Short mmCIF file of N, CA and C in Angstrom, two decimals:
data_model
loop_
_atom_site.label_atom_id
_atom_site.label_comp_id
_atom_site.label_asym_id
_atom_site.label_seq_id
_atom_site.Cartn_x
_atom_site.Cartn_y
_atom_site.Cartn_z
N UNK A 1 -10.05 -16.82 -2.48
CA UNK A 1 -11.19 -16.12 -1.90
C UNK A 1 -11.10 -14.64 -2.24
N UNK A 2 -12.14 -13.73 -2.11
CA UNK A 2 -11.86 -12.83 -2.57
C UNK A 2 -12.85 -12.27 -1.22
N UNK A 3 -11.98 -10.79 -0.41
CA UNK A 3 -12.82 -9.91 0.20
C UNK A 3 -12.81 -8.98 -0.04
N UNK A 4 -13.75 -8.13 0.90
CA UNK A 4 -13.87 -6.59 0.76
C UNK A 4 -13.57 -5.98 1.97
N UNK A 5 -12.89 -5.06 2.32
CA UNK A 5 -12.17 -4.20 3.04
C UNK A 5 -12.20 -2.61 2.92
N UNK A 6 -12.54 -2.28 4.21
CA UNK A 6 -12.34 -0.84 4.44
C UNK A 6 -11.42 -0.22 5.16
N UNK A 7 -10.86 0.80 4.68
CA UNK A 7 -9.54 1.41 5.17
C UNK A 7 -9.86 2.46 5.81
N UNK A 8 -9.74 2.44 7.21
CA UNK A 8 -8.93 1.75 8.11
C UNK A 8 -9.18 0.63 8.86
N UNK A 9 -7.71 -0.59 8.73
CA UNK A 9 -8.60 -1.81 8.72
C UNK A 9 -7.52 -2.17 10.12
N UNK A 10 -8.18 -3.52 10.74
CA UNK A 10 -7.47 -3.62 11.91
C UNK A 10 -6.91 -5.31 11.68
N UNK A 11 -5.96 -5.53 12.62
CA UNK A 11 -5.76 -6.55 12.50
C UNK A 11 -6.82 -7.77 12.07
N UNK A 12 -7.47 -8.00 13.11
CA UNK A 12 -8.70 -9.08 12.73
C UNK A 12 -9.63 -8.65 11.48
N UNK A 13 -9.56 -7.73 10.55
CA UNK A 13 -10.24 -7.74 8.98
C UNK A 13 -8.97 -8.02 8.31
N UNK A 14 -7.58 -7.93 8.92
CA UNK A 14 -6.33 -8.60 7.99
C UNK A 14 -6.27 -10.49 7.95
N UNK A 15 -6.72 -10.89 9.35
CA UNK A 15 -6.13 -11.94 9.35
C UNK A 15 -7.12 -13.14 8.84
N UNK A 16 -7.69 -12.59 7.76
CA UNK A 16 -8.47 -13.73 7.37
C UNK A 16 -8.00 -14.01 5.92
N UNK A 17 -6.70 -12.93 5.39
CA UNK A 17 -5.97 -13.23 4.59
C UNK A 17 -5.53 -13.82 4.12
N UNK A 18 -5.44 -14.58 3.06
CA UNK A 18 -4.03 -15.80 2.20
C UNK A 18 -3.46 -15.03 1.09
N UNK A 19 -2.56 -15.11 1.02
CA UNK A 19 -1.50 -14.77 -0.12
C UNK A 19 -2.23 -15.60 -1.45
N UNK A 20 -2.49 -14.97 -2.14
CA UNK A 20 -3.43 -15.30 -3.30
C UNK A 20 -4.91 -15.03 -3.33
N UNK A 21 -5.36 -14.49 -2.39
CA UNK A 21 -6.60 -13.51 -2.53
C UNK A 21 -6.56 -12.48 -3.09
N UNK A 22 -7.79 -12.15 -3.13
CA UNK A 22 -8.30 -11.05 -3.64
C UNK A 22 -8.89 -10.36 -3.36
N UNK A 23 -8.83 -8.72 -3.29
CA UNK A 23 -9.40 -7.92 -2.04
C UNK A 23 -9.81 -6.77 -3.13
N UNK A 24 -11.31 -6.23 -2.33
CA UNK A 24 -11.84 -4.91 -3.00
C UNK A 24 -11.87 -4.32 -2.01
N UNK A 25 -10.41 -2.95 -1.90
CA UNK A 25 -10.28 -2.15 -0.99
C UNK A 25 -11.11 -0.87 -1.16
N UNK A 26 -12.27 -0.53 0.12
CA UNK A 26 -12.78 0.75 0.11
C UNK A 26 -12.31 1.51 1.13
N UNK A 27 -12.79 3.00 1.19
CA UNK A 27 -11.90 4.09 2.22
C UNK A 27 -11.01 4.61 1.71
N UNK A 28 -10.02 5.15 3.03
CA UNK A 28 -9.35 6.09 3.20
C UNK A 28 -7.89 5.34 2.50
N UNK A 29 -7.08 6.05 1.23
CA UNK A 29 -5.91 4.89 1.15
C UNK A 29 -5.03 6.20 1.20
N UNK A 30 -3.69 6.35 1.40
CA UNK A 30 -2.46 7.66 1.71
C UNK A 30 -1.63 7.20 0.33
N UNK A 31 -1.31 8.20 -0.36
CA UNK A 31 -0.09 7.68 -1.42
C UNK A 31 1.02 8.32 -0.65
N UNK A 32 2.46 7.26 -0.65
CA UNK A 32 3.42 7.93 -0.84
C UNK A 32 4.47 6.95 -1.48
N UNK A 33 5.71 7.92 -2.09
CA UNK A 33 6.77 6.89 -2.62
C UNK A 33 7.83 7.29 -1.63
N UNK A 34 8.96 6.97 -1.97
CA UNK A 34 10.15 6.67 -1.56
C UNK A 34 10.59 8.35 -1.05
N UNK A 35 10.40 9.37 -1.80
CA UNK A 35 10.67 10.97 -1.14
C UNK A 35 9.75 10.88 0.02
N UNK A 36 8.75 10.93 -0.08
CA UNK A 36 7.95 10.71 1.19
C UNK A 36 7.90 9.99 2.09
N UNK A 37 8.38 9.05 1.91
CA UNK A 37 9.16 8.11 2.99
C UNK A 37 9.92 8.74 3.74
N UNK A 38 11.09 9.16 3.15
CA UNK A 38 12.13 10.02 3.87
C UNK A 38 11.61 10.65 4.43
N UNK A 39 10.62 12.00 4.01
CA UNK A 39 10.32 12.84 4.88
C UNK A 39 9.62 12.49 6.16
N UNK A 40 8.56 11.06 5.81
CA UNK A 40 8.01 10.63 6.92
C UNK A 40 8.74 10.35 8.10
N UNK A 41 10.23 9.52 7.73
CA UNK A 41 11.08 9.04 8.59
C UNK A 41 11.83 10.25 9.31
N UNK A 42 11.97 10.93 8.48
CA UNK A 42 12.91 12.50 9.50
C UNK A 42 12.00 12.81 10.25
N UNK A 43 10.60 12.52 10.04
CA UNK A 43 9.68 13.94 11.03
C UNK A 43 9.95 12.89 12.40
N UNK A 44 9.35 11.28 12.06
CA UNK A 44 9.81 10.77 13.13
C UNK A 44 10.86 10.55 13.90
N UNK A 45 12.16 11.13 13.14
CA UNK A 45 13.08 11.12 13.73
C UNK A 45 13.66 12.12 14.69
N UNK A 46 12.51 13.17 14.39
CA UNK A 46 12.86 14.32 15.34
C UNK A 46 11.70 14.81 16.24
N UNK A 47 10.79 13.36 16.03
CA UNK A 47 9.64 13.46 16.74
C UNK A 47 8.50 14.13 16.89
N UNK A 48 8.05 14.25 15.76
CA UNK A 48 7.30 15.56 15.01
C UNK A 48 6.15 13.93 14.81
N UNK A 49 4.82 14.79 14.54
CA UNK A 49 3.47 14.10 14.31
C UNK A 49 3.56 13.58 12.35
N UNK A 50 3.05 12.73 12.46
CA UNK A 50 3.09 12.49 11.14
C UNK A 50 2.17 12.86 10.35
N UNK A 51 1.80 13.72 9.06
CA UNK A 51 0.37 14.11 8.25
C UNK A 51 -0.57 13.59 8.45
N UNK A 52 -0.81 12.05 8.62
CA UNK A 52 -2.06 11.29 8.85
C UNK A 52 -1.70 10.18 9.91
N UNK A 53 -2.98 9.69 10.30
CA UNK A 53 -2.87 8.54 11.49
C UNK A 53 -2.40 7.26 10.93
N UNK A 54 -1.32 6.85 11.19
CA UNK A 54 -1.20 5.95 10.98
C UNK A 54 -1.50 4.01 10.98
N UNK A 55 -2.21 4.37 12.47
CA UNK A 55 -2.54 2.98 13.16
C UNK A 55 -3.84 2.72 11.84
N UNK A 56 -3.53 1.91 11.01
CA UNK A 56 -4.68 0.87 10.70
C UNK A 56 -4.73 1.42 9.07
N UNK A 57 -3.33 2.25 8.83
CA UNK A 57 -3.11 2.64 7.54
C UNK A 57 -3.11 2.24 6.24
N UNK A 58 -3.39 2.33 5.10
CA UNK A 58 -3.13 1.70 4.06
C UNK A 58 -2.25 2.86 3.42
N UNK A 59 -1.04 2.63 2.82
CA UNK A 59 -0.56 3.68 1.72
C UNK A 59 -0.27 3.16 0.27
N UNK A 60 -0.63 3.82 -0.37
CA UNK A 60 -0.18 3.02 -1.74
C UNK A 60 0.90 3.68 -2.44
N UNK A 61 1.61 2.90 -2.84
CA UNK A 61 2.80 3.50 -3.80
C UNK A 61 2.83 3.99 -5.10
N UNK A 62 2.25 5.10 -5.27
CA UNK A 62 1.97 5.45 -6.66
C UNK A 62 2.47 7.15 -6.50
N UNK A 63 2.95 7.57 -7.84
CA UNK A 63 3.17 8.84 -8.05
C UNK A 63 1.97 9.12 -9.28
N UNK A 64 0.29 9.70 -9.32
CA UNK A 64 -0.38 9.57 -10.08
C UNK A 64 -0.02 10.45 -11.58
N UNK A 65 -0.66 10.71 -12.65
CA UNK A 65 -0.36 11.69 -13.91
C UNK A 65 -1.29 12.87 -13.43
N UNK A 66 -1.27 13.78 -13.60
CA UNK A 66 -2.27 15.04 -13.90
C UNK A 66 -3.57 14.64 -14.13
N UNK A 67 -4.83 14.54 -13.57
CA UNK A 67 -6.25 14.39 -14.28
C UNK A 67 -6.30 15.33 -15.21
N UNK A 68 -7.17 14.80 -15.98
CA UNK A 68 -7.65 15.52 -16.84
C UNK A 68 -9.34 15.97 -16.73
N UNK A 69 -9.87 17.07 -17.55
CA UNK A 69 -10.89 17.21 -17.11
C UNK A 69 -12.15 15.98 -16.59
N UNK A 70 -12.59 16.96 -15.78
CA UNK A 70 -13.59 15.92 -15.42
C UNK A 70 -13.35 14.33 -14.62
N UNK A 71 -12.00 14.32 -14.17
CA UNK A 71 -11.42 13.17 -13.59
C UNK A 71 -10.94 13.11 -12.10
N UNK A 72 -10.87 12.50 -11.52
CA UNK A 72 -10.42 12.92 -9.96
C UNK A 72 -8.63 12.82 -9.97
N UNK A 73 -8.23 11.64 -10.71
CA UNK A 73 -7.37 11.23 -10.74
C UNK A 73 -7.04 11.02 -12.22
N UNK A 74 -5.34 11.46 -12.28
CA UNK A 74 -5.00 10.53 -13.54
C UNK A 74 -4.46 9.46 -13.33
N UNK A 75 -3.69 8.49 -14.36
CA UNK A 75 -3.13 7.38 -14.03
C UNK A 75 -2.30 7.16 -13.22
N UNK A 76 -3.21 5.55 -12.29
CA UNK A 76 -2.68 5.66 -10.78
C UNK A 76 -1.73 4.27 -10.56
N UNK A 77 -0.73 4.02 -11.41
CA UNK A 77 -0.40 2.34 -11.62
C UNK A 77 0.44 2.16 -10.17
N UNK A 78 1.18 1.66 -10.00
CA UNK A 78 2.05 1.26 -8.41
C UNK A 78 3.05 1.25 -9.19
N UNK A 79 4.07 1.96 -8.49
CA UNK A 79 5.56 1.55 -8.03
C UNK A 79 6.30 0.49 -7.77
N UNK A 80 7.70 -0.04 -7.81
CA UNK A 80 8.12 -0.61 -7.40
C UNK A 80 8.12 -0.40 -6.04
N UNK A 81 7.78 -1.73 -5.26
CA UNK A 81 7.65 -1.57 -3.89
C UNK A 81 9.11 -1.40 -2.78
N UNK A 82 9.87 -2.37 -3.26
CA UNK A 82 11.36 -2.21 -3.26
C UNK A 82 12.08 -1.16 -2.33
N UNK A 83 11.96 -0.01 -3.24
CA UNK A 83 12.57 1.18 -2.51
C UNK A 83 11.23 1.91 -1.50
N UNK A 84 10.48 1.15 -0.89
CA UNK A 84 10.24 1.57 0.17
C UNK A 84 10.51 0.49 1.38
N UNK A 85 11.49 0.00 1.06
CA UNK A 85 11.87 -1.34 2.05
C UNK A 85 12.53 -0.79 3.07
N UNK A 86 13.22 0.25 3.29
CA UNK A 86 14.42 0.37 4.33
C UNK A 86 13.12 1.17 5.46
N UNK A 87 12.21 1.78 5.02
CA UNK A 87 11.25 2.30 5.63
C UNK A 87 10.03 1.62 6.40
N UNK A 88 9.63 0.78 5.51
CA UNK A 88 8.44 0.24 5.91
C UNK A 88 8.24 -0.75 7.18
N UNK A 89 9.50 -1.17 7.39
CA UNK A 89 9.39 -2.01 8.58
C UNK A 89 8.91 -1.10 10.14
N UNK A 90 9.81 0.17 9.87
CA UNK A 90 9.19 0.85 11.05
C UNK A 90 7.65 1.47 11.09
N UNK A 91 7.35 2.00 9.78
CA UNK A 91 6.12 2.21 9.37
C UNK A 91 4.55 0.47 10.04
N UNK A 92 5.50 -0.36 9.83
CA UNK A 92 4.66 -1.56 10.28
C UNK A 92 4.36 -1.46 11.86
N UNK A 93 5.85 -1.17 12.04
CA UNK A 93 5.69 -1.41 13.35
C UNK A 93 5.05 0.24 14.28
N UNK A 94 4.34 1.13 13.85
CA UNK A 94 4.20 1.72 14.33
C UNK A 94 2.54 1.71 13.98
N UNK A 95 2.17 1.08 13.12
CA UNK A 95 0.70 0.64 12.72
C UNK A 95 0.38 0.61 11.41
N UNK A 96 1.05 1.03 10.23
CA UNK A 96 0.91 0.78 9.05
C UNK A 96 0.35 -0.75 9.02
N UNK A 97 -0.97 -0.63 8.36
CA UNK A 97 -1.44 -2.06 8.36
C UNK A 97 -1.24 -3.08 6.62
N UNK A 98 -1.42 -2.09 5.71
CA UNK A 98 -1.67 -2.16 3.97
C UNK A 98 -0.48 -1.38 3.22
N UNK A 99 0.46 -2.13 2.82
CA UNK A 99 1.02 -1.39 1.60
C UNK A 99 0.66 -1.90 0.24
N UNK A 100 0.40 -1.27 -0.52
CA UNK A 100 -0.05 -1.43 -2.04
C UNK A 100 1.19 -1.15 -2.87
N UNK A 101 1.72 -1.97 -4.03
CA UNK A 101 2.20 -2.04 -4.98
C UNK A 101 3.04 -2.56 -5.90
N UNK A 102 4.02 -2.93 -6.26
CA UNK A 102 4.20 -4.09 -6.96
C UNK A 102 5.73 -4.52 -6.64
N UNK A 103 6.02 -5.43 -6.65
CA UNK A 103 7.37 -6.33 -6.84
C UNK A 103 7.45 -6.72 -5.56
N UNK A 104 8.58 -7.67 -5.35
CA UNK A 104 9.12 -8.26 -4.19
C UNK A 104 9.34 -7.23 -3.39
N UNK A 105 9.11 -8.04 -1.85
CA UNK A 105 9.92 -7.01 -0.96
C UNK A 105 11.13 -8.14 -0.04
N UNK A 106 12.06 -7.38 0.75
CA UNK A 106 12.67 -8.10 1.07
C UNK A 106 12.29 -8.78 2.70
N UNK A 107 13.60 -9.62 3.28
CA UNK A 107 12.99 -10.52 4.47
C UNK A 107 12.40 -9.51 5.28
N UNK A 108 13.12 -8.72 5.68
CA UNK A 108 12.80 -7.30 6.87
C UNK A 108 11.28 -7.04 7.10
N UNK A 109 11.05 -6.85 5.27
CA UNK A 109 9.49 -6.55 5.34
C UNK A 109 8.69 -8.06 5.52
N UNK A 110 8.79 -8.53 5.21
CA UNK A 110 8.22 -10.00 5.36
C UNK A 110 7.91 -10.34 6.73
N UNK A 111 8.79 -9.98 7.48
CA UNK A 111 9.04 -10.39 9.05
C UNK A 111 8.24 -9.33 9.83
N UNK A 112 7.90 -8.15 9.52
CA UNK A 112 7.29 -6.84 9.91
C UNK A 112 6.04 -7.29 9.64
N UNK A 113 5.49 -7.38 8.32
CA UNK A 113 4.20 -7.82 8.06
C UNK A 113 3.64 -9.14 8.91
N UNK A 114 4.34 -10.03 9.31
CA UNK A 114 3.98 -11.19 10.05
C UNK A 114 4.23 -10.85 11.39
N UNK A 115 4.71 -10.13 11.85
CA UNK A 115 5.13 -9.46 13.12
C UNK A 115 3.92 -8.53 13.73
N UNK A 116 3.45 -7.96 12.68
CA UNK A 116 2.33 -7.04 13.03
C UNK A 116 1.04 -7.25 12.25
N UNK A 117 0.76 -8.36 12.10
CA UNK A 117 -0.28 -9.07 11.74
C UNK A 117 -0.81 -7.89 10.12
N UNK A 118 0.11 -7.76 9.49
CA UNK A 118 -0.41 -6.47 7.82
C UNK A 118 -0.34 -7.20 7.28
N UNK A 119 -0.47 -6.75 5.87
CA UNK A 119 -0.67 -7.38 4.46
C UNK A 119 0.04 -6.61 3.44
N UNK A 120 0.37 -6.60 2.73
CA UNK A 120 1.32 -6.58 1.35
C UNK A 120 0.21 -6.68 0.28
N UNK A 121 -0.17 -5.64 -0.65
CA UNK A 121 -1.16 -6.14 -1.70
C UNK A 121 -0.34 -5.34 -2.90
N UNK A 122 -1.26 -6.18 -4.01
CA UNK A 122 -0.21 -5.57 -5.51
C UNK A 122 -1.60 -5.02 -6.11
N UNK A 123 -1.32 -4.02 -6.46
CA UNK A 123 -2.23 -3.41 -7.64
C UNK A 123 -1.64 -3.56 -8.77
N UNK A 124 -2.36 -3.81 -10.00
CA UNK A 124 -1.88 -4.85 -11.03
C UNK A 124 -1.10 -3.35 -12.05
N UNK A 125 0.34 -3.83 -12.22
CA UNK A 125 0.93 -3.00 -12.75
C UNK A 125 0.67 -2.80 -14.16
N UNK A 126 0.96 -1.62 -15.04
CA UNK A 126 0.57 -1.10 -16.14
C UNK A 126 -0.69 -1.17 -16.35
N UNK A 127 -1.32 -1.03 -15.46
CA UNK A 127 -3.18 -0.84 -15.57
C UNK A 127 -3.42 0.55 -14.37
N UNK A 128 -2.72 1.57 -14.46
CA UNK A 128 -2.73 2.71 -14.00
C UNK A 128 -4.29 3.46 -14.22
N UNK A 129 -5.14 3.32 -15.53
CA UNK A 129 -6.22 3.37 -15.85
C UNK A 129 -7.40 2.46 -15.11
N UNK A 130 -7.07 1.75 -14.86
CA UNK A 130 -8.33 0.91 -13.76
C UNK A 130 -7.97 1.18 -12.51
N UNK A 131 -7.16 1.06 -12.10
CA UNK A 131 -6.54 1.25 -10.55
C UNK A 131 -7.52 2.67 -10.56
N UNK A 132 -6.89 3.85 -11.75
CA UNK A 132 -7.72 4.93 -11.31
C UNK A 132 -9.26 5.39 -11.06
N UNK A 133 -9.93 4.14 -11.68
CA UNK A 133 -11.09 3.93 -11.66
C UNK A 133 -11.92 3.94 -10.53
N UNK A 134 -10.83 3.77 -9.43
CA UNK A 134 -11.47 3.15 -8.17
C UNK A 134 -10.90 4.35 -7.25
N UNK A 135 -10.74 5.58 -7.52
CA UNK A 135 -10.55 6.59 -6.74
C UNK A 135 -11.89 7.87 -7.05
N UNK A 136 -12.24 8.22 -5.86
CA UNK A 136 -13.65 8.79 -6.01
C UNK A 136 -13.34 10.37 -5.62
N UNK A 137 -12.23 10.70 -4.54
CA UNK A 137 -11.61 11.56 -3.97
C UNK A 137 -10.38 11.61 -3.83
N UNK A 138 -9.57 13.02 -4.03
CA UNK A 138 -8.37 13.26 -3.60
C UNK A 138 -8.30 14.53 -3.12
N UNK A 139 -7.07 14.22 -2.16
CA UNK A 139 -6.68 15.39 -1.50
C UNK A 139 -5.40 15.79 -1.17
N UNK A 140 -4.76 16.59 -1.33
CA UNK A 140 -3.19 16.77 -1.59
C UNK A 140 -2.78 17.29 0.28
N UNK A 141 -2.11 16.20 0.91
CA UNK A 141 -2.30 16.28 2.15
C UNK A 141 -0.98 17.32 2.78
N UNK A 142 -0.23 17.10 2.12
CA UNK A 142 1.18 17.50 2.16
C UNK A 142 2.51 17.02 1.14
N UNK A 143 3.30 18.01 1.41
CA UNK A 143 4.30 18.18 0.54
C UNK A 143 4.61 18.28 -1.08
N UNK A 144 3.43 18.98 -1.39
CA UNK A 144 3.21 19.54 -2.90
C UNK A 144 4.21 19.64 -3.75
N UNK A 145 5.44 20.49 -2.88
CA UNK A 145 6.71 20.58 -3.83
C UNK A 145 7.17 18.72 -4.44
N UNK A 146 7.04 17.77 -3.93
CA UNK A 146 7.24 16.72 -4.36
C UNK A 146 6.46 16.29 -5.71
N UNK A 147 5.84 16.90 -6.15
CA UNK A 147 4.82 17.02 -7.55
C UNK A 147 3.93 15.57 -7.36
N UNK A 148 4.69 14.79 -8.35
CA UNK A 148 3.65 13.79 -8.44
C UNK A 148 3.51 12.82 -7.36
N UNK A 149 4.67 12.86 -6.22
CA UNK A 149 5.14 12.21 -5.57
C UNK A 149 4.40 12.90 -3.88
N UNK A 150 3.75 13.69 -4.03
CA UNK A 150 3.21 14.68 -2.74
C UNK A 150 2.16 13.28 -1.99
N UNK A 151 2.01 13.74 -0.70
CA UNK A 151 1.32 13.05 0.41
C UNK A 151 -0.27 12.81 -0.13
N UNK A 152 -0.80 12.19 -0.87
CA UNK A 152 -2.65 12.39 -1.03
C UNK A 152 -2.98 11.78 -0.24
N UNK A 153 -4.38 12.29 0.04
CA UNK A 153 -5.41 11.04 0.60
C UNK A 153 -6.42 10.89 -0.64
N UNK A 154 -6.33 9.57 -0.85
CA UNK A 154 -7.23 8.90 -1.64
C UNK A 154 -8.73 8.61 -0.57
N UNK A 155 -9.82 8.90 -1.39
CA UNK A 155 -11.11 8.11 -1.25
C UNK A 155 -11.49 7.06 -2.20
N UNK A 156 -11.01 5.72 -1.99
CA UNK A 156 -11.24 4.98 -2.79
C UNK A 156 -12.61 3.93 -2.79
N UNK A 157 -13.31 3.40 -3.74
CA UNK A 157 -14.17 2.24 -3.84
C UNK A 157 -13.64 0.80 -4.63
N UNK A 158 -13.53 -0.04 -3.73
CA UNK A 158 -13.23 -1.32 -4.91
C UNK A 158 -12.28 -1.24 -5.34
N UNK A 159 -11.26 -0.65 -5.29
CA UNK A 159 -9.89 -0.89 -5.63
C UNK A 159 -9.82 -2.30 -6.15
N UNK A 160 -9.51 -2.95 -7.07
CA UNK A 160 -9.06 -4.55 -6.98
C UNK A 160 -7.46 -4.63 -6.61
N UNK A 161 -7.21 -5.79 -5.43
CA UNK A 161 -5.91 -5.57 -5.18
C UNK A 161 -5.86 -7.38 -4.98
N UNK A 162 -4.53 -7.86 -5.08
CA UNK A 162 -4.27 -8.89 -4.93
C UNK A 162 -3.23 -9.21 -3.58
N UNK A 163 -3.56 -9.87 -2.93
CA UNK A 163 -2.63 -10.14 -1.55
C UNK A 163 -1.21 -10.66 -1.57
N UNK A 164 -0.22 -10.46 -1.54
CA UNK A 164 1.14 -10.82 -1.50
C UNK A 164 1.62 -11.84 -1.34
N UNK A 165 2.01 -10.51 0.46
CA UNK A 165 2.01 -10.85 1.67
C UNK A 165 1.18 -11.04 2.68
N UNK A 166 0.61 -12.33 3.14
CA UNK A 166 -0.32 -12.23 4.48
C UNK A 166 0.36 -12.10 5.69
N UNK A 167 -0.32 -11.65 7.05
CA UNK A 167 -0.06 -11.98 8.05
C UNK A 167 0.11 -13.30 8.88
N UNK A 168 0.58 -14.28 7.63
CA UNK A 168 0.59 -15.77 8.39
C UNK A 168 2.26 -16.21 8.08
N UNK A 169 2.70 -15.13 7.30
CA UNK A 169 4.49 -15.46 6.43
C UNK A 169 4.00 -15.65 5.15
N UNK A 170 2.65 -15.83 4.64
CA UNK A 170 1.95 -16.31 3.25
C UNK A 170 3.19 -15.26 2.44
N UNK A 171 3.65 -15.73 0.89
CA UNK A 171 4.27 -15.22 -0.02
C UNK A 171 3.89 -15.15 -1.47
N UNK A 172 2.98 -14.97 -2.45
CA UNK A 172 2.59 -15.89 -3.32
C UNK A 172 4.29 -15.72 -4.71
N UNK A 173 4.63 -14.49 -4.33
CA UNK A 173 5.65 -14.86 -4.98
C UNK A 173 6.29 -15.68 -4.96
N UNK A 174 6.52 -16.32 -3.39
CA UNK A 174 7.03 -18.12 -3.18
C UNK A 174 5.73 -19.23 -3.94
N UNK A 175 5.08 -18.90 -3.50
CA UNK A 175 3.82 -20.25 -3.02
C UNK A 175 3.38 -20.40 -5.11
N UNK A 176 3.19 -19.01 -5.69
CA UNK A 176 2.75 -19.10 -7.04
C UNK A 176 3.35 -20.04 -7.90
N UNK A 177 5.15 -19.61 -8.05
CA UNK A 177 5.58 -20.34 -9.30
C UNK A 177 5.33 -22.03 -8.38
N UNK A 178 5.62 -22.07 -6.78
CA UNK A 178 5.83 -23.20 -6.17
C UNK A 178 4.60 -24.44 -7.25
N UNK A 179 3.57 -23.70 -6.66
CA UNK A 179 2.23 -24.33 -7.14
C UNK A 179 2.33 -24.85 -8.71
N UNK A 180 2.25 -23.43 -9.47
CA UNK A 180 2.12 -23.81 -11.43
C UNK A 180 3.54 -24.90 -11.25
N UNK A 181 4.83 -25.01 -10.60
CA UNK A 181 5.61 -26.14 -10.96
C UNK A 181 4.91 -27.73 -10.59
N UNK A 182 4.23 -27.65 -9.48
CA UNK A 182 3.79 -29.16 -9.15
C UNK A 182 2.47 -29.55 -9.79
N UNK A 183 1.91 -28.42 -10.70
CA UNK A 183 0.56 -28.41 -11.11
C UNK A 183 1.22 -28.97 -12.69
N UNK A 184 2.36 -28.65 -13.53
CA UNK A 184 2.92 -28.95 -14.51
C UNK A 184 2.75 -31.06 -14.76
#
C-alpha cells in the first residue's frame, strides 16, 4: 500500500503501517546524524530544552552537499542508520515518531519503535538527487559549526520513503528476503 503523511504525525496516521509500504512524506522533517545526536542527548542530560519539538517528530539522517545555485538543497541521500542506535531509543521514547534512513537497526530500536507505536522508513540510498527533490525549504536550526552535519529543518513534499520498521514489530528486512525465499 502506499500512503501519504504529514509531519507531524501521531500515532494513529503511524499505525496503519506495514513494513513494505510506501509512504509520501509531507511537512516538517529535522536532519540530524550521529554528532547531533550527542549533542541532543547531553542537552537532555542536563535538562536543557531541545531545538525542536519533538512529540510527533520525524528526523532524517542525512548530512546534505552544498546547493548550488538556484537549489534549496544539495544532495540529500541517508546515512547509515546504525550509529544512531544507542540514541534513538530514548529519542522514541520521548516522542520521536519517524526516523529516515538506511540499514538495519538493532533489537533496542525495534522494541522502541513497537513500544511507541513509530516507524522506521528508508530513503532509497545513493539517490541523494531525488530524495533532494522533495525538499522545498531549509533552515539551519542549530549547531552550524557541525557543517554538513548541523540541526535543519526541512520543508518537505512527497518525499518517497519506504517503511522498515512498523509499529506492529513489522521488519521487511526480516519479512523481504523471508518472502523472495518461499516465492523461489
Amino acid at each position: 500500500m502506499q500512503y501519504k503523511l504529514t509531519a507531524p504525525v501521531t500515532r494513529e496516521d503511524l499505525a496503519p503501517l506495514r513494513a513494505g509500504d510506501t509512504v509520501l512524506l509531507s511537512g516538517v522533517v529535522y536532519t540530524a546524524r550521529d554528532a547531533a545526536h550527542k549533542r541532543l542527548t547531553e542537552r537532555l542530560d542536563r535538562g536543557e530544552e531541545l531545538p525542536f519539538p519533538l512529540e510527533g517528530s520525524a528526523i532524517y539522517y542525512v548530512g546534505p552537499t552544498p546547493e548550488r545555485p538556484g537549489q534549496v538543497i544539495g544532495s540529500a541521500g541517508p546515512t547509515t542508520s546504525g550509529r544512531m542506535d544507542a540514541y534513538s531509543p530514548r529519542l522514541l521514547d520521548l516522542g520521536q515518531a519517524v526516523m529516515i534512513g538506511k540499514g538495519a537497526r538493532s533489537q533496542a530500536v525495534q522494541e522502541a519503535v513497537v513500544r511507541n507505536g513509530a516507524v522506521y522508513l528508508a530513503a532509497l540510498g545513493g539517490a541523494g538527487a531525488l530524495m533532494a527533490e522533495s525538499v522545498r525549504r531549509l533552515e539551519i536550526i542549530c549547531w552550524e559549526d557541525l557543517g554538513c552535519e548541523a540541526v535543519r529543518r526541512l520543508e518537505v513534499e512527497d518525499m518517497p520513503l519506504t517503511v522498515i520498521l512498523d509499529a506492529h514489530g513489522g521488519n521487511l528486512y526480516r519479512s523481504g528476503p523471508e518472502q523472495y525465499l518461499r516465492s523461489r
